[in-house]
C-alpha cells in the first residue's frame, strides 16, 4: 500500500515550500515574533490558520481537548498549556490571546457522559470544564451553551495568571473569546459588556476587551442564564431562551 503520509511530506517539500522558503529563512534569522497566542481545541475540524488568515510566524498555538486553561495555582509541573501561556506572554510578548471553542465539541459533550474506562488523564482534564456544564439533559442547545460558557470560563482563568492580568490591566494585552460554528463557517465573538456571543459578520470587534473595564453584572451574563428551576434537586430544569445575538 502507498504511504500517503510520506507522499504528503514530499508534496510539502517539493511543491509548497519553495514558494515560502524566503519567509522561513527570515523567520530563522530574525526569530519568531507572533502577536497572537491561540488556545484552541484539538478537534481536527478547527483550522486556526484558515480562520485567522495567518501564516508562518504569526500565531503561537497551543491546542488541547476542549480548549481548556488550567488554573494558575502556583504549582510547577509538566503542564504544556500553562507553559505555553507563560512563554507567549513573558518571552514572546504577544498582544492578543484567543480562546477558541467550537460547535459539536466532543470534549464538552463528554462532560455529560460517563467517563471513558482507563482514560484517567482525560477524566482529570475534563474537570477543567465542569463549571461550565449545565444541570440539564444534553440537547443541541445545551451543548452549544456549554461550549460558549466554557470559553468564558477559560478567559476568567487566564486572568488568574499574574503576567496576563498585569498586561491586560495595563492595556498591553487583549483577551478574545471565540466560538466557531463549524457548519456555518462563522466565529461568534464574546462581548464582555453584553455577556453574549455575537457573529463576527455583525460584531463591532474581534472579542472581549480588558475585564476590568466591564460593567457590574446586571444578570444578563451567559453565566447567569439559568433560572431557579435548575437548582440542585429540581425536576423541572430547563434552559432559558438564548440571549440576543448569542
mmCIF file of C-alpha atoms in Angstrom:
data_model
loop_
_atom_site.group_PDB
_atom_site.id
_atom_site.type_symbol
_atom_site.label_atom_id
_atom_site.label_comp_id
_atom_site.label_asym_id
_atom_site.label_seq_id
_atom_site.Cartn_x
_atom_site.Cartn_y
_atom_site.Cartn_z
ATOM 1 C CA UNK A 1 0.000 0.000 0.000
ATOM 2 C CA UNK A 2 1.242 3.505 -0.768
ATOM 3 C CA UNK A 3 2.398 5.544 2.222
ATOM 4 C CA UNK A 4 0.042 8.526 1.930
ATOM 5 C CA UNK A 5 1.639 10.402 4.812
ATOM 6 C CA UNK A 6 5.067 10.144 3.197
ATOM 7 C CA UNK A 7 3.604 11.428 -0.056
ATOM 8 C CA UNK A 8 2.186 14.449 1.731
ATOM 9 C CA UNK A 9 5.567 15.224 3.302
ATOM 10 C CA UNK A 10 7.168 15.127 -0.129
ATOM 11 C CA UNK A 11 4.470 17.370 -1.621
ATOM 12 C CA UNK A 12 5.120 19.913 1.122
ATOM 13 C CA UNK A 13 8.850 19.933 0.430
ATOM 14 C CA UNK A 14 8.642 19.840 -3.352
ATOM 15 C CA UNK A 15 5.514 21.855 -4.144
ATOM 16 C CA UNK A 16 4.687 24.203 -1.250
ATOM 17 C CA UNK A 17 7.942 25.042 0.494
ATOM 18 C CA UNK A 18 9.798 26.621 -2.459
ATOM 19 C CA UNK A 19 7.169 29.373 -2.572
ATOM 20 C CA UNK A 20 7.676 30.338 1.089
ATOM 21 C CA UNK A 21 11.310 29.435 1.610
ATOM 22 C CA UNK A 22 12.383 33.054 1.804
ATOM 23 C CA UNK A 23 9.798 33.707 4.506
ATOM 24 C CA UNK A 24 11.050 30.790 6.587
ATOM 25 C CA UNK A 25 14.661 31.888 6.150
ATOM 26 C CA UNK A 26 13.729 35.327 7.519
ATOM 27 C CA UNK A 27 11.983 33.712 10.457
ATOM 28 C CA UNK A 28 15.107 31.687 11.166
ATOM 29 C CA UNK A 29 17.361 34.749 11.048
ATOM 30 C CA UNK A 30 15.107 37.165 12.908
ATOM 31 C CA UNK A 31 13.303 34.701 15.175
ATOM 32 C CA UNK A 32 9.566 34.409 15.690
ATOM 33 C CA UNK A 33 7.511 37.426 16.729
ATOM 34 C CA UNK A 34 3.879 36.277 16.808
ATOM 35 C CA UNK A 35 1.342 38.747 18.155
ATOM 36 C CA UNK A 36 -1.341 36.145 18.921
ATOM 37 C CA UNK A 37 -1.490 33.235 21.349
ATOM 38 C CA UNK A 38 -4.222 30.917 20.095
ATOM 39 C CA UNK A 39 -5.609 28.444 22.639
ATOM 40 C CA UNK A 40 -7.876 26.120 20.719
ATOM 41 C CA UNK A 41 -9.472 22.725 20.877
ATOM 42 C CA UNK A 42 -7.548 19.837 19.326
ATOM 43 C CA UNK A 43 -10.550 18.965 17.153
ATOM 44 C CA UNK A 44 -9.413 18.236 13.590
ATOM 45 C CA UNK A 45 -12.227 20.384 12.162
ATOM 46 C CA UNK A 46 -10.871 23.543 13.789
ATOM 47 C CA UNK A 47 -8.320 25.130 11.451
ATOM 48 C CA UNK A 48 -6.836 28.235 13.106
ATOM 49 C CA UNK A 49 -4.753 29.384 10.139
ATOM 50 C CA UNK A 50 -7.807 29.367 7.886
ATOM 51 C CA UNK A 51 -9.950 31.180 10.454
ATOM 52 C CA UNK A 52 -7.419 33.931 11.098
ATOM 53 C CA UNK A 53 -5.859 34.189 7.644
ATOM 54 C CA UNK A 54 -2.402 33.940 9.180
ATOM 55 C CA UNK A 55 0.788 32.279 8.049
ATOM 56 C CA UNK A 56 4.162 31.179 9.406
ATOM 57 C CA UNK A 57 5.414 33.174 12.369
ATOM 58 C CA UNK A 58 2.141 34.984 13.109
ATOM 59 C CA UNK A 59 0.427 32.725 15.660
ATOM 60 C CA UNK A 60 1.810 30.919 18.706
ATOM 61 C CA UNK A 61 -0.514 27.986 19.124
ATOM 62 C CA UNK A 62 -1.479 25.587 21.885
ATOM 63 C CA UNK A 63 -4.279 23.073 21.449
ATOM 64 C CA UNK A 64 -5.851 20.604 23.824
ATOM 65 C CA UNK A 65 -9.107 18.758 24.412
ATOM 66 C CA UNK A 66 -11.810 21.386 24.941
ATOM 67 C CA UNK A 67 -9.512 24.443 24.671
ATOM 68 C CA UNK A 68 -9.171 24.467 28.456
ATOM 69 C CA UNK A 69 -6.910 26.686 30.551
ATOM 70 C CA UNK A 70 -5.615 25.194 33.803
ATOM 71 C CA UNK A 71 -5.802 27.499 36.830
ATOM 72 C CA UNK A 72 -2.687 29.337 37.921
ATOM 73 C CA UNK A 73 -2.228 27.788 41.337
ATOM 74 C CA UNK A 74 1.434 28.494 41.875
ATOM 75 C CA UNK A 75 2.489 24.893 41.380
ATOM 76 C CA UNK A 76 5.170 23.824 38.923
ATOM 77 C CA UNK A 77 4.933 20.700 36.843
ATOM 78 C CA UNK A 78 4.687 19.228 33.384
ATOM 79 C CA UNK A 79 1.853 21.338 32.076
ATOM 80 C CA UNK A 80 2.090 22.253 28.401
ATOM 81 C CA UNK A 81 -0.788 24.716 28.266
ATOM 82 C CA UNK A 82 0.330 26.737 31.285
ATOM 83 C CA UNK A 83 3.904 26.728 29.990
ATOM 84 C CA UNK A 84 2.726 27.971 26.594
ATOM 85 C CA UNK A 85 0.805 30.835 28.206
ATOM 86 C CA UNK A 86 3.837 31.886 30.226
ATOM 87 C CA UNK A 87 6.168 31.597 27.236
ATOM 88 C CA UNK A 88 3.872 33.531 24.907
ATOM 89 C CA UNK A 89 3.308 36.374 27.368
ATOM 90 C CA UNK A 90 6.712 36.636 29.051
ATOM 91 C CA UNK A 91 9.052 35.658 26.199
ATOM 92 C CA UNK A 92 7.162 36.481 23.001
ATOM 93 C CA UNK A 93 5.234 39.467 24.377
ATOM 94 C CA UNK A 94 2.060 38.638 22.469
ATOM 95 C CA UNK A 95 -0.595 41.341 22.402
ATOM 96 C CA UNK A 96 -3.641 39.087 21.988
ATOM 97 C CA UNK A 97 -4.790 35.785 23.460
ATOM 98 C CA UNK A 98 -7.635 33.961 21.736
ATOM 99 C CA UNK A 99 -9.543 31.130 23.421
ATOM 100 C CA UNK A 100 -11.440 29.310 20.690
ATOM 101 C CA UNK A 101 -14.096 26.669 21.315
ATOM 102 C CA UNK A 102 -16.362 25.262 18.636
ATOM 103 C CA UNK A 103 -19.676 23.613 17.888
ATOM 104 C CA UNK A 104 -20.171 19.849 18.296
ATOM 105 C CA UNK A 105 -17.209 19.640 20.666
ATOM 106 C CA UNK A 106 -16.551 16.092 21.822
ATOM 107 C CA UNK A 107 -14.681 17.287 24.902
ATOM 108 C CA UNK A 108 -17.611 19.402 26.066
ATOM 109 C CA UNK A 109 -20.071 16.613 25.264
ATOM 110 C CA UNK A 110 -18.006 14.288 27.435
ATOM 111 C CA UNK A 111 -18.904 16.439 30.454
ATOM 112 C CA UNK A 112 -22.395 14.963 30.209
ATOM 113 C CA UNK A 113 -21.343 11.363 29.612
ATOM 114 C CA UNK A 114 -19.870 8.514 31.614
ATOM 115 C CA UNK A 115 -16.115 8.586 31.941
ATOM 116 C CA UNK A 116 -14.175 6.599 29.352
ATOM 117 C CA UNK A 117 -12.648 3.500 31.006
ATOM 118 C CA UNK A 118 -8.892 3.724 31.603
ATOM 119 C CA UNK A 119 -8.760 7.354 30.370
ATOM 120 C CA UNK A 120 -7.655 8.684 33.734
ATOM 121 C CA UNK A 121 -5.810 11.683 32.334
ATOM 122 C CA UNK A 122 -8.781 12.623 30.192
ATOM 123 C CA UNK A 123 -11.157 12.384 33.149
ATOM 124 C CA UNK A 124 -8.977 14.693 35.233
ATOM 125 C CA UNK A 125 -8.547 17.131 32.340
ATOM 126 C CA UNK A 126 -12.290 17.371 31.680
ATOM 127 C CA UNK A 127 -12.808 18.670 35.198
ATOM 128 C CA UNK A 128 -11.394 21.962 33.912
ATOM 129 C CA UNK A 129 -14.670 22.414 32.046
ATOM 130 C CA UNK A 130 -17.011 21.089 34.719
ATOM 131 C CA UNK A 131 -18.055 24.515 35.968
ATOM 132 C CA UNK A 132 -19.430 25.362 32.522
ATOM 133 C CA UNK A 133 -21.747 22.337 32.408
ATOM 134 C CA UNK A 134 -25.482 22.835 32.896
ATOM 135 C CA UNK A 135 -27.603 20.657 35.202
ATOM 136 C CA UNK A 136 -29.870 19.586 32.342
ATOM 137 C CA UNK A 137 -30.300 16.750 29.884
ATOM 138 C CA UNK A 138 -27.923 17.176 26.962
ATOM 139 C CA UNK A 139 -29.565 18.752 23.910
ATOM 140 C CA UNK A 140 -28.017 20.593 20.945
ATOM 141 C CA UNK A 141 -28.871 23.895 22.638
ATOM 142 C CA UNK A 142 -27.388 22.794 25.958
ATOM 143 C CA UNK A 143 -24.215 21.684 24.182
ATOM 144 C CA UNK A 144 -23.876 24.998 22.391
ATOM 145 C CA UNK A 145 -24.436 26.968 25.570
ATOM 146 C CA UNK A 146 -21.921 24.836 27.457
ATOM 147 C CA UNK A 147 -19.326 25.317 24.721
ATOM 148 C CA UNK A 148 -19.757 29.076 24.975
ATOM 149 C CA UNK A 149 -19.801 29.099 28.764
ATOM 150 C CA UNK A 150 -16.570 27.110 28.746
ATOM 151 C CA UNK A 151 -14.865 29.748 26.604
ATOM 152 C CA UNK A 152 -15.840 32.411 29.157
ATOM 153 C CA UNK A 153 -14.618 30.197 31.990
ATOM 154 C CA UNK A 154 -11.200 29.845 30.350
ATOM 155 C CA UNK A 155 -10.970 33.629 29.857
ATOM 156 C CA UNK A 156 -11.615 34.058 33.564
ATOM 157 C CA UNK A 157 -8.881 31.531 34.354
ATOM 158 C CA UNK A 158 -6.443 33.415 32.152
ATOM 159 C CA UNK A 159 -6.961 36.465 34.341
ATOM 160 C CA UNK A 160 -5.646 34.375 37.231
ATOM 161 C CA UNK A 161 -2.182 34.349 35.616
ATOM 162 C CA UNK A 162 -0.316 37.333 37.125
ATOM 163 C CA UNK A 163 1.544 38.151 33.923
ATOM 164 C CA UNK A 164 -1.723 38.088 31.960
ATOM 165 C CA UNK A 165 -3.663 40.239 34.420
ATOM 166 C CA UNK A 166 -0.836 42.766 34.668
ATOM 167 C CA UNK A 167 -0.730 43.266 30.905
ATOM 168 C CA UNK A 168 -4.497 43.276 30.453
ATOM 169 C CA UNK A 169 -4.914 45.948 33.108
ATOM 170 C CA UNK A 170 -2.073 47.963 31.560
ATOM 171 C CA UNK A 171 -3.720 47.808 28.133
ATOM 172 C CA UNK A 172 -0.847 45.807 26.637
ATOM 173 C CA UNK A 173 -2.764 42.560 26.158
ATOM 174 C CA UNK A 174 -6.291 41.839 24.903
ATOM 175 C CA UNK A 175 -8.273 38.653 25.522
ATOM 176 C CA UNK A 176 -10.682 37.288 22.921
ATOM 177 C CA UNK A 177 -13.296 34.571 23.367
ATOM 178 C CA UNK A 178 -14.431 32.787 20.200
ATOM 179 C CA UNK A 179 -16.960 30.068 19.436
ATOM 180 C CA UNK A 180 -16.542 28.632 15.947
ATOM 181 C CA UNK A 181 -19.737 27.214 14.429
ATOM 182 C CA UNK A 182 -18.313 24.587 12.101
ATOM 183 C CA UNK A 183 -21.403 24.088 9.962
ATOM 184 C CA UNK A 184 -21.802 27.836 9.336
ATOM 185 C CA UNK A 185 -18.153 28.700 8.887
ATOM 186 C CA UNK A 186 -18.551 31.644 11.259
ATOM 187 C CA UNK A 187 -16.897 32.589 14.517
ATOM 188 C CA UNK A 188 -19.062 34.131 17.225
ATOM 189 C CA UNK A 189 -17.043 36.514 19.391
ATOM 190 C CA UNK A 190 -17.695 37.127 23.062
ATOM 191 C CA UNK A 191 -18.740 40.641 24.029
ATOM 192 C CA UNK A 192 -17.975 41.125 27.719
ATOM 193 C CA UNK A 193 -20.314 44.099 28.084
ATOM 194 C CA UNK A 194 -23.430 42.311 26.815
ATOM 195 C CA UNK A 195 -22.378 38.897 28.135
ATOM 196 C CA UNK A 196 -23.211 37.284 24.784
ATOM 197 C CA UNK A 197 -21.583 35.815 21.712
ATOM 198 C CA UNK A 198 -22.025 37.833 18.532
ATOM 199 C CA UNK A 199 -21.480 36.572 14.954
ATOM 200 C CA UNK A 200 -18.305 38.078 13.525
ATOM 201 C CA UNK A 201 -20.285 39.181 10.479
ATOM 202 C CA UNK A 202 -22.200 41.667 12.637
ATOM 203 C CA UNK A 203 -19.775 42.253 15.523
ATOM 204 C CA UNK A 204 -18.082 45.578 16.236
ATOM 205 C CA UNK A 205 -14.863 43.956 17.481
ATOM 206 C CA UNK A 206 -12.986 40.651 17.471
ATOM 207 C CA UNK A 207 -13.819 39.733 21.045
ATOM 208 C CA UNK A 208 -13.843 40.846 24.646
ATOM 209 C CA UNK A 209 -11.524 43.549 25.897
ATOM 210 C CA UNK A 210 -9.968 44.086 29.336
ATOM 211 C CA UNK A 211 -12.079 42.560 32.049
ATOM 212 C CA UNK A 212 -11.571 45.431 34.468
ATOM 213 C CA UNK A 213 -13.498 47.722 32.072
ATOM 214 C CA UNK A 214 -16.635 45.586 32.184
ATOM 215 C CA UNK A 215 -19.708 46.977 33.965
ATOM 216 C CA UNK A 216 -21.206 45.379 37.038
ATOM 217 C CA UNK A 217 -23.063 42.228 36.048
ATOM 218 C CA UNK A 218 -26.726 43.072 35.529
ATOM 219 C CA UNK A 219 -27.881 39.459 35.492
ATOM 220 C CA UNK A 220 -27.785 39.027 31.717
ATOM 221 C CA UNK A 221 -24.393 37.330 31.625
ATOM 222 C CA UNK A 222 -24.083 33.971 29.955
ATOM 223 C CA UNK A 223 -23.175 32.592 33.368
ATOM 224 C CA UNK A 224 -26.481 33.768 34.829
ATOM 225 C CA UNK A 225 -28.824 32.424 32.182
ATOM 226 C CA UNK A 226 -30.334 29.696 34.363
ATOM 227 C CA UNK A 227 -33.485 30.156 36.381
ATOM 228 C CA UNK A 228 -34.241 28.826 39.854
ATOM 229 C CA UNK A 229 -35.698 25.627 38.399
ATOM 230 C CA UNK A 230 -32.143 24.471 37.762
ATOM 231 C CA UNK A 231 -31.272 24.423 41.439
ATOM 232 C CA UNK A 232 -29.904 21.077 42.637
ATOM 233 C CA UNK A 233 -32.691 18.580 43.099
ATOM 234 C CA UNK A 234 -35.126 20.344 40.777
ATOM 235 C CA UNK A 235 -37.182 18.159 38.441
ATOM 236 C CA UNK A 236 -38.244 20.973 36.117
ATOM 237 C CA UNK A 237 -34.864 22.030 34.841
ATOM 238 C CA UNK A 238 -34.755 23.852 31.553
ATOM 239 C CA UNK A 239 -32.600 26.356 29.728
ATOM 240 C CA UNK A 240 -33.676 29.936 29.339
ATOM 241 C CA UNK A 241 -34.051 31.262 25.771
ATOM 242 C CA UNK A 242 -30.815 32.258 24.090
ATOM 243 C CA UNK A 243 -29.547 35.746 24.751
ATOM 244 C CA UNK A 244 -29.880 38.273 21.914
ATOM 245 C CA UNK A 245 -27.082 37.807 19.432
ATOM 246 C CA UNK A 246 -25.918 34.571 21.039
#
